[in-house]
Coordinates of C-alpha atoms in Angstrom, one line a residue:
M1 CA 132.0 106.7 77.6
S2 CA 130.0 108.9 75.2
G3 CA 126.9 111.1 76.3
P4 CA 123.9 110.6 73.9
D5 CA 123.9 112.5 70.5
T6 CA 121.8 115.3 69.9
H7 CA 121.8 115.0 66.1
V8 CA 120.0 111.7 64.2
P9 CA 123.3 110.1 62.5
D10 CA 123.3 110.1 58.7
A11 CA 123.4 106.4 57.2
S12 CA 126.0 108.1 54.3
A13 CA 128.2 109.9 57.2
P14 CA 131.7 108.3 57.7
D15 CA 132.2 106.1 60.6
V16 CA 133.5 108.5 63.2
S17 CA 133.4 105.8 66.1
A18 CA 136.5 104.1 66.0
P19 CA 137.2 101.1 68.5
D20 CA 139.0 101.9 71.5
A21 CA 142.8 100.7 71.5
G22 CA 141.5 97.6 73.7
A23 CA 139.3 96.2 71.0
A24 CA 139.6 93.1 69.0
A25 CA 140.7 92.9 65.0
G26 CA 137.9 92.9 62.5
P27 CA 137.5 91.5 59.1
G28 CA 141.2 91.5 57.1
G29 CA 143.1 92.0 60.3
R30 CA 142.0 95.7 61.0
R31 CA 139.9 97.1 64.1
P32 CA 136.2 96.5 63.6
T33 CA 134.2 99.7 63.0
G34 CA 130.5 100.4 63.2
R35 CA 130.1 99.4 59.6
D36 CA 131.2 96.0 60.4
V37 CA 128.9 96.0 63.8
A38 CA 126.0 97.0 61.3
R39 CA 126.5 94.4 58.8
L40 CA 127.0 91.8 61.6
A41 CA 123.6 93.0 63.1
G42 CA 121.9 93.4 59.8
V43 CA 121.0 96.8 60.0
S44 CA 121.9 100.2 58.7
Q45 CA 124.9 102.0 60.0
A46 CA 122.6 104.8 61.1
T47 CA 120.8 102.8 63.4
V48 CA 124.3 101.5 64.8
S49 CA 125.1 105.4 65.6
L50 CA 121.8 105.8 67.1
V51 CA 122.4 103.0 69.7
F52 CA 125.8 103.8 70.8
S53 CA 124.9 107.8 70.8
G54 CA 122.4 106.9 73.2
R55 CA 119.2 108.2 71.2
D56 CA 117.8 104.5 70.9
A57 CA 115.1 105.0 73.7
G58 CA 111.5 104.7 72.7
H59 CA 110.0 103.6 69.6
R60 CA 112.8 104.5 67.2
V61 CA 114.9 101.3 68.3
S62 CA 113.1 98.2 69.7
D63 CA 114.6 96.4 72.4
A64 CA 115.3 93.2 70.1
T65 CA 117.6 95.4 67.5
R66 CA 119.3 97.1 70.2
E67 CA 120.3 93.9 72.0
R68 CA 121.2 92.4 68.4
I69 CA 123.4 95.4 67.6
R70 CA 125.0 95.2 70.8
D71 CA 125.7 91.5 71.0
A72 CA 127.2 92.0 67.5
A73 CA 129.7 94.9 69.2
R74 CA 130.5 92.5 71.8
T75 CA 131.2 89.3 69.2
L76 CA 133.5 91.8 66.9
G77 CA 135.0 93.6 70.1
Y78 CA 133.7 96.7 69.2
R79 CA 133.6 99.8 71.4
P80 CA 132.5 103.2 70.4
Q81 CA 135.5 106.2 70.4
A82 CA 134.1 108.3 73.4
A83 CA 136.5 111.1 73.3
G84 CA 135.8 112.7 69.9
R85 CA 132.3 112.5 69.9
Q86 CA 132.2 114.0 73.2
L87 CA 134.1 116.9 72.5
R88 CA 132.0 117.2 69.4
L89 CA 129.1 117.4 71.5
G90 CA 130.4 119.4 74.2
R91 CA 130.0 116.8 76.9
S92 CA 131.8 114.8 79.6
G93 CA 129.9 111.7 79.1
M94 CA 129.5 111.7 82.9
I95 CA 127.0 111.7 85.4
L96 CA 127.1 112.7 89.1
L97 CA 124.8 110.5 91.6
A98 CA 125.1 112.2 95.3
V99 CA 124.0 110.5 98.0
P100 CA 123.9 111.1 101.5
N101 CA 126.4 108.5 102.9
L102 CA 128.4 106.4 100.6
L103 CA 128.8 103.6 103.6
G104 CA 125.1 103.0 103.2
P105 CA 124.4 100.0 102.4
F106 CA 120.9 100.8 100.4
F107 CA 122.8 103.3 98.5
G108 CA 125.3 100.4 97.1
R109 CA 121.5 98.9 95.6
V110 CA 121.0 102.4 94.1
L111 CA 124.5 102.6 92.9
T112 CA 124.2 99.2 91.1
G113 CA 121.0 100.0 89.0
V114 CA 122.3 103.6 88.4
H115 CA 125.5 102.0 86.5
E116 CA 123.7 99.5 84.7
E117 CA 121.2 102.1 83.1
A118 CA 123.9 104.6 82.7
G119 CA 126.4 102.0 81.1
R120 CA 123.5 100.7 78.8
R121 CA 123.3 104.4 77.5
G122 CA 127.0 104.9 77.3
L123 CA 127.7 107.1 80.4
A124 CA 130.0 106.8 83.2
V125 CA 128.9 107.8 86.9
V126 CA 130.9 109.7 89.7
V127 CA 129.5 109.0 92.8
S128 CA 129.8 111.7 96.0
S129 CA 128.6 112.4 99.5
G130 CA 129.0 114.9 102.1
W131 CA 127.6 117.3 99.9
D132 CA 125.4 120.2 100.2
G133 CA 123.1 122.7 98.1
D134 CA 126.3 124.8 97.4
T135 CA 128.5 122.4 96.4
L136 CA 126.2 120.8 93.9
A137 CA 125.5 124.3 92.4
D138 CA 129.3 124.8 92.0
A139 CA 129.6 120.9 90.9
A140 CA 127.1 122.1 88.2
A141 CA 128.2 125.2 86.9
T142 CA 131.9 123.5 86.1
G143 CA 130.5 121.7 83.5
R144 CA 131.8 118.5 84.2
F145 CA 128.9 116.1 84.5
D146 CA 126.0 116.0 82.0
G147 CA 123.6 115.6 84.7
L148 CA 122.9 115.4 88.6
L149 CA 120.9 112.5 90.5
L150 CA 120.3 113.5 93.9
C151 CA 119.5 110.9 96.2
S152 CA 117.6 110.7 99.7
P153 CA 118.7 114.6 100.2
D154 CA 118.0 115.7 103.7
D155 CA 117.2 119.2 104.0
S156 CA 120.4 120.9 104.6
Q157 CA 121.6 119.3 101.2
L158 CA 118.9 120.8 99.4
G159 CA 119.7 124.2 97.4
D160 CA 118.8 125.9 94.0
L161 CA 121.0 124.5 90.9
P162 CA 121.4 126.5 87.8
A163 CA 118.1 126.5 86.0
D164 CA 120.0 124.8 82.7
T165 CA 121.2 121.6 84.7
P166 CA 119.6 118.7 84.3
A167 CA 118.7 117.1 87.5
V168 CA 116.5 114.2 88.9
Y169 CA 115.8 113.5 92.6
L170 CA 115.4 110.2 93.7
D171 CA 113.7 109.1 97.1
A172 CA 113.1 113.2 97.7
D173 CA 109.9 115.4 98.0
P174 CA 108.3 115.9 94.7
A175 CA 106.6 119.1 96.1
R176 CA 110.0 121.2 96.7
Y177 CA 111.2 121.4 92.9
P178 CA 108.0 120.8 91.4
D179 CA 109.8 121.6 87.8
R180 CA 112.4 119.0 88.5
P181 CA 111.7 115.1 88.1
T182 CA 111.7 112.9 90.8
V183 CA 111.7 109.4 91.3
E184 CA 109.7 108.6 94.7
L185 CA 109.8 105.1 96.6
D186 CA 106.3 104.1 98.2
V187 CA 108.0 104.1 101.5
A188 CA 104.5 105.1 103.1
G189 CA 103.0 101.8 102.0
G190 CA 106.2 100.0 103.0
M191 CA 105.8 101.2 106.7
R192 CA 101.9 100.8 106.8
A193 CA 102.5 97.2 105.5
A194 CA 105.2 96.7 108.7
V195 CA 102.6 97.9 111.3
A196 CA 99.9 95.8 109.9
H197 CA 102.4 93.1 110.1
L198 CA 102.8 93.4 113.7
A199 CA 98.8 93.9 114.5
A200 CA 97.8 91.0 112.4
L201 CA 100.2 88.9 114.8
G202 CA 98.7 90.4 117.9
H203 CA 101.6 93.0 119.2
R204 CA 99.7 96.0 120.8
R205 CA 102.7 97.7 122.1
I206 CA 105.1 98.5 119.3
G207 CA 108.7 100.4 119.2
H208 CA 110.0 102.8 116.5
L209 CA 113.5 103.3 116.4
R210 CA 113.0 106.3 113.9
S211 CA 115.9 108.4 112.2
T212 CA 116.5 111.8 113.6
L213 CA 117.7 112.8 110.1
S214 CA 115.8 115.8 108.5
A215 CA 114.9 113.9 105.1
Y216 CA 111.7 113.6 103.2
T217 CA 112.1 110.0 103.1
F218 CA 112.0 109.6 107.0
R219 CA 109.2 112.3 107.6
M220 CA 107.0 110.0 105.2
R221 CA 108.0 107.0 107.3
Q222 CA 107.1 108.9 110.2
A223 CA 103.9 110.0 109.0
A224 CA 102.8 106.5 108.1
F225 CA 103.8 105.0 111.3
E226 CA 101.6 107.7 113.2
S227 CA 98.9 107.1 111.2
A228 CA 98.9 103.3 110.8
A229 CA 100.2 102.7 114.6
A230 CA 97.3 105.1 115.8
E231 CA 95.2 102.2 117.9
L232 CA 98.2 100.8 119.3
E233 CA 100.6 101.6 122.3
V234 CA 103.6 103.3 120.4
L235 CA 107.2 103.6 122.3
E236 CA 109.5 105.8 119.8
V237 CA 112.9 106.9 120.1
G238 CA 115.5 108.7 117.6
V239 CA 118.6 107.0 116.4
P240 CA 121.3 109.0 114.4
L241 CA 121.5 106.5 111.5
N242 CA 124.8 108.0 110.0
E243 CA 126.4 107.0 113.0
G244 CA 125.8 103.1 112.2
A245 CA 124.9 100.0 114.1
P246 CA 126.8 101.0 117.2
A247 CA 124.8 104.1 117.9
A248 CA 121.3 102.0 117.1
R249 CA 122.9 99.4 119.9
E250 CA 123.1 101.9 122.4
V251 CA 119.7 103.8 121.9
A252 CA 117.9 100.0 121.3
Y253 CA 119.4 98.9 124.9
G254 CA 117.6 101.5 126.7
L255 CA 114.6 100.8 124.7
L256 CA 114.5 97.3 125.6
A257 CA 115.8 97.6 129.0
R258 CA 112.4 99.4 129.9
A259 CA 110.1 97.7 132.4
D260 CA 107.6 98.3 129.5
R261 CA 109.6 97.1 126.7
P262 CA 107.6 97.1 123.2
Q263 CA 106.7 93.1 122.3
A264 CA 107.8 94.5 118.6
V265 CA 110.0 97.1 117.0
I266 CA 110.1 98.6 113.7
C267 CA 113.5 100.1 112.7
D268 CA 113.5 103.1 110.3
D269 CA 116.2 100.9 108.2
D270 CA 118.1 97.4 108.5
V271 CA 121.6 98.5 110.1
V272 CA 119.7 100.2 113.2
A273 CA 117.8 96.6 113.3
S274 CA 121.2 94.8 113.5
G275 CA 122.0 97.0 116.4
L276 CA 119.0 96.3 117.9
Y277 CA 119.6 92.6 117.5
Q278 CA 123.2 93.3 119.3
A279 CA 121.2 94.9 122.3
A280 CA 118.7 92.2 122.7
A281 CA 121.4 89.5 122.9
E282 CA 123.4 91.4 125.6
L283 CA 120.1 91.9 127.2
G284 CA 119.5 88.0 127.0
L285 CA 116.5 88.8 125.1
R286 CA 115.3 86.1 122.0
I287 CA 114.2 87.3 118.5
P288 CA 111.3 86.7 117.8
G289 CA 110.4 84.8 121.0
D290 CA 110.7 88.0 123.5
V291 CA 110.7 90.8 120.8
S292 CA 109.7 91.1 117.3
V293 CA 111.9 93.2 114.8
I294 CA 111.3 94.7 111.1
G295 CA 113.7 96.8 109.5
I296 CA 113.5 98.7 106.2
D297 CA 115.8 98.5 103.0
N298 CA 116.4 94.6 102.3
I299 CA 120.4 95.1 102.2
P300 CA 122.1 92.0 102.0
V301 CA 122.4 91.5 105.9
A302 CA 119.0 91.2 106.2
E303 CA 119.0 87.5 105.2
Q304 CA 122.3 87.0 107.2
L305 CA 121.2 87.9 110.5
A306 CA 120.1 85.4 112.7
P307 CA 117.1 85.2 113.0
P308 CA 116.6 86.6 109.1
L309 CA 115.5 89.8 109.3
T310 CA 111.9 90.6 108.4
T311 CA 112.1 93.6 106.3
V312 CA 110.5 96.2 104.1
D313 CA 111.9 96.1 100.5
L314 CA 113.0 99.4 98.7
P315 CA 113.8 98.6 95.3
G316 CA 116.9 100.8 95.1
E317 CA 118.1 99.2 92.1
A318 CA 115.0 100.2 90.2
L319 CA 115.5 103.5 91.5
G320 CA 118.6 103.8 90.2
R321 CA 117.6 102.6 86.9
T322 CA 114.5 104.8 86.6
G323 CA 116.4 108.1 87.5
V324 CA 119.1 107.6 84.9
T325 CA 116.1 106.9 82.4
A326 CA 114.8 110.4 83.6
L327 CA 118.1 112.2 83.3
A328 CA 118.9 110.5 79.7
A329 CA 115.7 112.0 78.5
L330 CA 116.9 115.5 80.2
L331 CA 120.0 115.2 78.1
Q332 CA 118.1 114.7 74.9
G333 CA 115.8 117.6 75.1
R334 CA 112.9 115.6 76.3
P335 CA 110.7 115.7 79.2
A336 CA 111.5 113.1 81.9
P337 CA 108.6 110.1 81.4
A338 CA 106.3 110.5 84.6
A339 CA 106.8 107.3 86.8
A340 CA 104.5 106.5 89.7
P341 CA 106.1 105.5 93.2
L342 CA 108.3 102.5 93.0
A343 CA 106.2 99.6 95.0
T344 CA 107.9 98.7 98.3
T345 CA 107.2 94.9 99.7
L346 CA 107.2 93.6 103.3
V347 CA 109.5 90.5 102.8
V348 CA 108.3 88.3 105.9
R349 CA 111.3 86.3 107.5
S350 CA 112.0 84.6 111.0
S351 CA 112.7 87.8 113.3
T352 CA 108.5 88.3 113.7
A353 CA 106.4 86.0 115.6
P354 CA 102.9 86.1 116.9
A355 CA 102.8 88.2 120.4
T356 CA 102.6 85.9 123.6

C-alpha cells in the first residue's frame, strides 16, 4: 500500500504507477495504467495521481470525482504500484493502531473504521496491543510506520514519543498531550443519559460495575456517574475489565446477592454486562423484572443477549475513521482538522423496565 505523496503530480510526467501483477489487462491486452484510468474517468492523469497518492482530501478533488476515478480503476482492474512510490518517498505505507486489548470487541469496531479510511487513502494498518510508552517510542524510532494511532490508552501505556512522529490519540485525555491531535468520545454524555434513563423509570438504588483500569475514558465515566447519580443511592464495585466476562460474573454475583441489591446496574462495558447476566441467572433473578441492566459500547453481543441489552452506543467506526483522517493530515504536513467529541447514544432495548 502507498502512503500519501508529498509532491503535486505533473500532468506531463510519465505514469510511474504501474498496476500490480494481479491487475486485469488494459486496452490492447496490456496492463492498465493511470492514463487509462484518467481517460475512462474523464480527468487528467495528475488528478488520478492525486487520488492514489492520498493527497486528494479537501477541496482539491471533489468526492464525486474521487469516486469516479476509483470506479474507473475498479472497472479496469488497476491498482497503483506501491513499492516504487514508497521508496521514492521514504515511507512504508503502514500505520500502527495500538489498542489496549486485541480481544476487546469495541476495538474491533474501531479497527473497522480505521481499515475503511486507511484503505481509501492507500495505507495499510498494523494492530498491536500489550504496549507501553517505551515500546511505542521504539516502534516510532524504527521508521517502520508512517504514523501511530493510540486508542484508549491506560496510564501505564502513555509516554513520550519522538517529536517528529505523526501520532493521533483516540478516546484519550486531550490535556495529556496538548500538542498532539486527540479524537474524543462523549462518554460522559452517554453515562449521564444512562443514569437519567434509570431515574426516569423510577429506580432509586443503582449499582455501578466500574472498571479498575486507570484510563482517561473510565475516569470520565466515573465522574459523570457520580455527578448524575448524586441524588440516588449508589452501590459501586470495581471490575478488572481485561479479565473478561468470567471476572465480571464473579463481581456481579456478589453485588446481586446482597440483601440490599440494586434495582438497576450500569456496567462500564457490554462484556461486563454479559457477566452480570450470567450472575443473575445463577441467582434466579429476572432481567429486567428483578434488576434492570445497562451496558456501554453497543458491541454485537448486546443485541444477542436475552433480553437484548440497553446500552450506550460508542461510535467506534467513526472514531477510527476520524483518527485516520487526522493522521493523514499530519502525514501531508498539514494541521489535523479540529474534531468535536463524537456523540454517543443510549440505545434502549429490553433489559430496562420501570422499578417495581
